[in-house]
Amino acid sequence: GADGRFSFIDRRPGMATYVYIADFAGDASVTSATATAQVTVEAVKPSISVSAPRDRYPYGATVKLTVTLGPTFTDRDVALYATPHGGKRTLIATGIVNNKHKWYVKYTLTRATTFTAVFPGDVHNAPASASRTLDVYTRG
């Protein structure tokens, strides 16, 4: 502008610290000048959740789980793990959330199980995860 101010937009590829240097060579009436600015771009942690229609299911029921991932820069990949009560954590599926930020997985319950949805992160987003436990009861 007429007062010497300027601005610009710089879309950096990822998280880091960047140094910007502005140089003015000067002219016959104005002295030269240099200014430096340091900017740190930090990761944003997106929201993530795993949900089911209910908290309790009968033994052997198939549940439809919904993984919801908030806005991310590029990557939309998620993983879903199941940890049955007394058992080991196991990867049950990987997938990509749709344009409504949802991804669906079906799972057959045989005991109380904790489900963990994991977003591994991308160049602008930090990793994120969320868990949900579903109980199982016997039919009687």
Coordinates of C-alpha atoms in Angstrom, one line a residue:
G1 CA 0.0 0.0 0.0
A2 CA 0.9 3.7 -0.1
D3 CA 2.0 3.5 3.5
G4 CA 4.5 0.7 2.8
R5 CA 2.5 -2.2 4.2
F6 CA 2.2 -5.5 2.3
S7 CA 0.7 -8.9 2.9
F8 CA 0.8 -12.3 1.2
I9 CA -0.7 -15.8 1.6
D10 CA 1.7 -18.8 1.8
R11 CA 0.3 -22.2 1.9
R12 CA 3.0 -24.3 3.5
P13 CA 3.1 -28.1 3.0
G14 CA 3.0 -29.0 6.7
M15 CA 3.8 -28.4 10.3
A16 CA 7.2 -26.7 10.9
T17 CA 8.7 -23.3 11.8
Y18 CA 9.1 -20.9 8.9
V19 CA 11.2 -17.7 8.7
Y20 CA 10.0 -14.9 6.4
I21 CA 12.4 -12.1 5.4
A22 CA 11.3 -8.9 3.8
D23 CA 14.0 -6.8 2.2
F24 CA 13.6 -3.3 0.8
A25 CA 16.5 -2.1 -1.2
G26 CA 15.8 1.5 -0.6
D27 CA 15.9 4.4 -3.1
A28 CA 17.1 8.0 -3.3
S29 CA 14.7 9.2 -0.6
V30 CA 14.2 6.1 1.6
T31 CA 16.9 4.0 3.4
S32 CA 17.0 0.2 2.9
A33 CA 15.4 -2.0 5.5
T34 CA 15.0 -5.7 6.4
A35 CA 12.4 -7.3 8.6
T36 CA 12.2 -10.9 9.8
A37 CA 9.2 -12.9 11.1
Q38 CA 9.2 -16.4 12.5
V39 CA 5.9 -18.4 12.3
T40 CA 5.3 -21.9 13.8
V41 CA 2.6 -24.0 12.2
E42 CA 1.3 -26.5 14.7
A43 CA -0.8 -29.6 14.2
V44 CA -4.6 -29.4 14.6
K45 CA -6.2 -32.4 16.3
P46 CA -9.4 -33.2 14.5
S47 CA -12.4 -34.5 16.4
I48 CA -13.1 -38.2 16.2
S49 CA -15.8 -40.5 17.7
V50 CA -17.1 -44.0 17.5
S51 CA -20.8 -44.6 18.2
A52 CA -23.5 -47.3 18.2
P53 CA -27.2 -47.0 18.4
R54 CA -27.3 -48.6 21.9
D55 CA -25.0 -49.3 24.8
R56 CA -26.0 -53.0 25.4
Y57 CA -26.6 -55.8 23.0
P58 CA -27.7 -59.5 23.2
Y59 CA -25.0 -62.1 22.7
G60 CA -24.3 -62.7 19.0
A61 CA -25.9 -59.4 17.9
T62 CA -24.3 -57.6 14.9
V63 CA -23.9 -53.9 15.7
K64 CA -23.4 -51.1 13.1
L65 CA -20.7 -48.8 14.4
T66 CA -20.2 -45.3 13.1
V67 CA -16.8 -43.6 13.1
T68 CA -17.1 -39.8 12.7
L69 CA -14.0 -37.8 11.8
G70 CA -14.0 -34.0 11.8
P71 CA -12.4 -31.9 9.1
T72 CA -8.8 -32.8 8.1
F73 CA -6.4 -31.3 5.5
T74 CA -6.0 -34.3 3.2
D75 CA -6.1 -37.7 4.8
R76 CA -9.5 -39.3 5.6
D77 CA -8.2 -42.8 6.5
V78 CA -9.3 -44.3 9.8
A79 CA -8.8 -47.6 11.5
L80 CA -11.1 -49.4 14.0
Y81 CA -9.9 -51.8 16.7
A82 CA -11.8 -54.1 19.0
T83 CA -10.8 -55.2 22.4
P84 CA -13.1 -57.8 23.8
H85 CA -13.3 -58.1 27.6
G86 CA -10.3 -60.1 28.6
G87 CA -8.9 -60.2 25.1
K88 CA -6.3 -58.5 22.9
R89 CA -6.8 -55.4 20.9
T90 CA -7.3 -56.4 17.2
L91 CA -7.6 -54.3 14.1
I92 CA -11.0 -55.1 12.6
A93 CA -11.2 -52.7 9.6
T94 CA -9.6 -49.7 7.9
G95 CA -11.5 -47.3 5.6
I96 CA -12.0 -43.8 4.4
V97 CA -14.7 -41.5 5.9
N98 CA -17.3 -40.2 3.4
N99 CA -18.1 -36.6 2.5
K100 CA -20.4 -36.5 5.5
H101 CA -17.4 -37.4 7.7
K102 CA -18.8 -40.9 8.5
W103 CA -17.6 -44.4 8.1
Y104 CA -19.6 -47.6 9.0
V105 CA -18.4 -51.0 10.2
K106 CA -20.4 -54.0 11.3
Y107 CA -19.2 -56.3 14.1
T108 CA -20.7 -59.3 15.9
L109 CA -20.6 -59.1 19.7
T110 CA -19.9 -62.1 21.9
R111 CA -18.8 -60.2 25.0
A112 CA -18.3 -56.7 26.2
T113 CA -16.0 -54.9 23.7
T114 CA -14.2 -51.6 23.6
F115 CA -13.9 -50.1 20.1
T116 CA -11.2 -47.6 19.4
A117 CA -11.3 -45.4 16.2
V118 CA -7.9 -44.1 15.2
F119 CA -6.9 -41.3 12.8
P120 CA -3.2 -41.5 12.2
G121 CA -2.7 -37.8 11.3
D122 CA -1.6 -36.1 8.1
V123 CA 0.8 -33.3 7.2
H124 CA -1.4 -30.7 8.9
N125 CA -3.4 -32.8 11.5
A126 CA -2.2 -34.5 14.6
P127 CA -3.2 -38.1 15.3
A128 CA -6.5 -38.6 17.2
S129 CA -8.5 -41.5 18.7
A130 CA -11.7 -42.2 20.6
S131 CA -13.1 -45.2 22.3
R132 CA -16.6 -46.6 23.1
T133 CA -17.4 -49.7 25.1
L134 CA -20.5 -51.9 24.4
D135 CA -21.9 -54.4 26.8
V136 CA -23.3 -57.8 26.0
Y137 CA -26.0 -59.7 27.8
T138 CA -27.3 -63.3 27.4
R139 CA -30.7 -63.9 26.1
G140 CA -32.9 -65.5 28.6

